[in-house]
Short mmCIF file of C-alpha atoms and ligand atoms in Angstrom, two decimals:
data_model
loop_
_atom_site.label_atom_id
_atom_site.label_comp_id
_atom_site.label_asym_id
_atom_site.label_seq_id
_atom_site.Cartn_x
_atom_site.Cartn_y
_atom_site.Cartn_z
CA MET A 1 21.97 -2.69 -11.22
CA GLU A 2 22.88 0.97 -11.66
CA LYS A 3 23.63 2.99 -8.56
CA LEU A 4 21.40 5.94 -7.50
CA SER A 5 22.39 8.95 -9.50
CA GLY A 6 19.82 11.47 -8.48
CA LYS A 7 17.50 9.93 -11.01
CA LYS A 8 14.47 8.07 -9.67
CA ILE A 9 14.70 4.33 -10.18
CA ASN A 10 12.16 3.05 -12.76
CA THR A 11 9.99 0.50 -10.92
CA ALA A 12 7.34 -1.94 -11.89
CA VAL A 13 4.96 -3.33 -9.26
CA PHE A 14 3.41 -6.73 -9.88
CA ILE A 15 0.06 -7.56 -8.38
CA SER A 16 -2.68 -10.13 -8.60
CA GLY A 17 -5.52 -8.86 -6.48
CA ARG A 18 -6.55 -6.24 -3.90
CA GLY A 19 -3.45 -4.10 -4.36
CA SER A 20 -3.42 -2.31 -1.00
CA ASN A 21 0.37 -2.44 -0.86
CA LEU A 22 0.48 -0.96 -4.44
CA ASN A 23 -1.75 1.80 -3.31
CA SER A 24 0.46 2.66 -0.41
CA LEU A 25 3.54 2.60 -2.67
CA ILE A 26 1.79 4.94 -5.15
CA LYS A 27 0.93 7.30 -2.29
CA HIS A 28 4.54 7.32 -1.19
CA ASN A 29 5.69 7.80 -4.70
CA LYS A 30 3.82 11.05 -5.02
CA LYS A 31 6.15 12.46 -2.40
CA LYS A 32 8.94 14.59 -3.80
CA ASN A 33 11.63 12.72 -1.90
CA SER A 34 10.72 9.25 -3.20
CA ILE A 35 13.85 7.72 -4.84
CA PHE A 36 11.90 5.29 -7.04
CA SER A 37 9.17 5.93 -9.57
CA ILE A 38 6.43 3.43 -10.37
CA ILE A 39 6.11 3.51 -14.09
CA LEU A 40 4.28 0.24 -14.71
CA VAL A 41 1.88 -2.06 -12.91
CA VAL A 42 1.74 -5.74 -14.09
CA SER A 43 -1.22 -7.79 -13.07
CA SER A 44 -1.61 -11.52 -13.43
CA ASN A 45 -5.38 -11.00 -13.04
CA PRO A 46 -7.51 -8.78 -15.33
CA ASN A 47 -9.97 -8.27 -12.59
CA ALA A 48 -7.49 -7.30 -9.86
CA LYS A 49 -8.85 -4.46 -7.79
CA GLY A 50 -5.40 -2.97 -7.56
CA ILE A 51 -5.53 -2.03 -11.22
CA ILE A 52 -7.80 0.79 -10.26
CA TYR A 53 -5.11 2.38 -8.11
CA ALA A 54 -2.73 2.39 -11.08
CA LYS A 55 -5.25 3.84 -13.49
CA ARG A 56 -6.33 6.47 -10.98
CA SER A 57 -2.74 7.70 -10.89
CA LYS A 58 -2.26 7.40 -14.62
CA ILE A 59 0.33 4.61 -14.27
CA LYS A 60 0.56 2.28 -17.27
CA THR A 61 -0.82 -1.17 -16.67
CA TYR A 62 -0.06 -4.55 -18.28
CA ILE A 63 -2.17 -7.71 -17.92
CA SER A 64 -0.57 -11.05 -18.27
CA ASP A 65 -2.71 -14.16 -17.49
CA PHE A 66 0.17 -16.59 -17.16
CA LYS A 67 -1.83 -19.28 -18.91
CA ASN A 68 1.45 -20.09 -20.68
CA LYS A 69 4.08 -19.13 -18.16
CA ASN A 70 6.94 -19.19 -20.56
CA ILE A 71 5.24 -17.00 -23.14
CA SER A 72 3.87 -14.58 -20.44
CA GLU A 73 7.27 -14.17 -18.88
CA LYS A 74 8.91 -13.48 -22.20
CA LYS A 75 6.39 -10.76 -22.92
CA ILE A 76 6.75 -9.27 -19.48
CA LEU A 77 10.55 -9.18 -19.89
CA LYS A 78 10.18 -7.41 -23.11
CA LYS A 79 8.06 -4.77 -21.33
CA MET A 80 10.62 -4.51 -18.62
CA PHE A 81 13.32 -3.71 -21.15
CA ASN A 82 11.12 -1.32 -23.17
CA TYR A 83 10.24 0.64 -20.06
CA GLU A 84 13.77 0.47 -18.77
CA VAL A 85 12.57 -1.03 -15.51
CA LYS A 86 15.36 -1.26 -12.94
CA LEU A 87 13.46 -2.69 -10.01
CA ILE A 88 10.49 -4.99 -9.72
CA CYS A 89 8.46 -4.99 -6.52
CA LEU A 90 6.01 -7.93 -6.05
CA ALA A 91 3.03 -6.91 -3.97
CA GLY A 92 0.50 -9.72 -3.59
CA PHE A 93 1.67 -11.30 -6.88
CA MET A 94 0.40 -14.81 -6.84
CA LYS A 95 2.60 -16.34 -9.54
CA VAL A 96 6.08 -17.74 -9.00
CA LEU A 97 8.53 -16.17 -11.34
CA SER A 98 10.84 -18.70 -13.03
CA LYS A 99 14.61 -18.87 -12.45
CA ASN A 100 15.03 -17.96 -16.12
CA PHE A 101 12.95 -14.76 -15.63
CA ILE A 102 14.98 -13.75 -12.52
CA LYS A 103 18.27 -14.36 -14.43
CA LYS A 104 17.25 -12.60 -17.61
CA PHE A 105 15.79 -9.55 -15.85
CA LYS A 106 19.23 -8.98 -14.28
CA ASN A 107 17.98 -6.25 -11.94
CA PRO A 108 16.68 -6.85 -8.41
CA ILE A 109 13.22 -8.11 -7.61
CA LEU A 110 11.73 -7.54 -4.12
CA ASN A 111 8.78 -9.17 -2.49
CA ILE A 112 6.66 -8.54 0.63
CA HIS A 113 5.57 -11.59 2.56
CA PRO A 114 3.14 -11.54 5.54
CA SER A 115 5.22 -13.48 8.06
CA LEU A 116 8.49 -13.29 9.95
CA LEU A 117 10.58 -15.19 7.35
CA PRO A 118 12.13 -17.68 7.32
CA LYS A 119 9.08 -18.77 9.26
CA TYR A 120 5.83 -19.48 7.41
CA LYS A 121 6.80 -19.31 3.81
CA GLY A 122 4.06 -19.95 1.24
CA LEU A 123 0.30 -19.47 1.37
CA ASN A 124 -2.27 -19.20 4.21
CA THR A 125 0.29 -17.71 6.52
CA HIS A 126 -2.12 -16.06 8.96
CA LYS A 127 -4.28 -19.19 9.24
CA ARG A 128 -1.27 -21.30 10.11
CA ILE A 129 0.17 -18.77 12.55
CA ILE A 130 -3.11 -18.52 14.50
CA LYS A 131 -3.47 -22.31 14.47
CA ASN A 132 -0.07 -22.69 15.95
CA LYS A 133 -0.80 -20.09 18.61
CA GLU A 134 2.29 -18.01 17.73
CA LYS A 135 2.92 -15.00 19.98
CA TYR A 136 4.33 -12.84 17.28
CA SER A 137 3.94 -12.32 13.59
CA GLY A 138 4.89 -9.58 11.06
CA SER A 139 6.03 -8.98 7.62
CA THR A 140 9.21 -9.32 5.67
CA VAL A 141 10.59 -7.61 2.55
CA HIS A 142 13.17 -9.73 0.88
CA ILE A 143 15.02 -10.10 -2.44
CA VAL A 144 13.33 -12.66 -4.72
CA SER A 145 15.43 -15.77 -5.38
CA SER A 146 14.61 -18.90 -7.29
CA LYS A 147 13.34 -20.51 -4.00
CA LEU A 148 9.95 -19.41 -2.74
CA ASP A 149 10.08 -16.66 -0.07
CA SER A 150 13.78 -17.38 0.55
CA GLY A 151 15.99 -14.55 -0.73
CA LYS A 152 18.00 -12.19 1.43
CA ILE A 153 15.93 -10.23 3.98
CA ILE A 154 15.92 -6.46 3.63
CA LEU A 155 13.58 -5.44 6.41
CA GLN A 156 11.25 -7.09 8.84
CA GLN A 157 8.76 -5.73 11.31
CA ARG A 158 7.16 -7.77 14.11
CA ILE A 159 3.83 -7.35 15.99
CA LYS A 160 2.42 -9.08 19.01
CA ILE A 161 -0.59 -11.33 18.41
CA SER A 162 -3.30 -10.88 20.99
CA LYS A 163 -5.27 -13.78 22.31
CA PHE A 164 -8.32 -12.23 20.70
CA ASP A 165 -6.79 -12.19 17.23
CA ASN A 166 -8.14 -14.47 14.48
CA GLU A 167 -7.02 -14.94 10.90
CA LYS A 168 -8.93 -11.83 9.77
CA THR A 169 -7.80 -9.45 12.50
CA LEU A 170 -4.28 -10.56 12.14
CA GLU A 171 -4.39 -9.99 8.43
CA LYS A 172 -5.73 -6.49 8.91
CA LYS A 173 -3.01 -5.60 11.40
CA ILE A 174 -0.30 -6.95 9.26
CA LEU A 175 -1.57 -5.17 6.16
CA LYS A 176 -1.45 -1.93 8.04
CA LEU A 177 2.10 -2.56 9.09
CA GLU A 178 3.04 -3.58 5.55
CA HIS A 179 1.87 -0.22 4.19
CA GLY A 180 4.54 1.53 6.26
CA LEU A 181 7.18 -1.20 5.71
CA TYR A 182 7.45 -1.74 1.96
CA PHE A 183 8.55 1.69 0.91
CA LYS A 184 11.01 1.94 3.80
CA ALA A 185 12.52 -1.39 2.72
CA ILE A 186 12.80 -0.29 -0.94
CA LYS A 187 14.51 2.90 0.14
CA LYS A 188 16.85 1.07 2.43
CA PHE A 189 17.68 -1.40 -0.35
CA LEU A 190 18.22 1.22 -3.04
CA ILE A 191 20.45 3.32 -0.77
CA SER A 192 22.59 0.26 0.08
CA LEU A 193 23.53 -0.39 -3.60
C1 GRF B 201 0.09 -8.91 1.49
O1 GRF B 201 -0.12 -9.31 2.79
C2 GRF B 201 1.52 -9.29 1.02
O2 GRF B 201 2.40 -9.45 2.10
C3 GRF B 201 1.31 -10.68 0.42
O3 GRF B 201 -0.01 -10.55 -0.16
C4 GRF B 201 -0.77 -9.59 0.44
C5 GRF B 201 -1.15 -8.63 -0.66
O4 GRF B 201 -2.09 -7.72 -0.27
N1 GRF B 201 2.32 -11.05 -0.42
P1 GRF B 201 -2.43 -6.50 -1.24
O5 GRF B 201 -2.92 -7.06 -2.56
O6 GRF B 201 -1.31 -5.60 -1.38
O7 GRF B 201 -3.59 -5.79 -0.52
#
């Protein structure tokens, strides 16, 4: 990966649904001092609400349904090269990228996961956390490796779970936290290169 050279890092954000993290990254991106630039949004779902945020800000979008993972990944990789993407940020992207994709892309891929990794990898995090009566939860931004939710942690933020919290309230609190966390983590990561 090239070092920061005063030029904003070409970034693609991958989504599958609501896209609230994408929206917060786009908002941050509009600030002058942002060191990365979102130039492409890839969605695995043609009906993802998040696509609206990209369109509204005139960011190019690319839909890939992943019906054939191999073909979809090949096409996405081609896009990444054509757009000279140097960083991919997964934000609620519900597909697991293959080892081959990660290797061929060559540049870093980051992900945001709504738990204090390494605890609670995978899906239904909030549900499991509430069920286990955990006292704390949070969110983690990490580098994507070939193992699910397992790469090096870049930044993590913790919140206390109240006894009145349920799956929905916890999700809401964590989303709010994530909207402040993701861009900070990206910045920290890029500066460290
Ligand atoms: C976030 O909680 C993120 O941590 C997880 O999926 C959720 C995506 O939410 N990977 P949104 O689509 O960004 O609103």
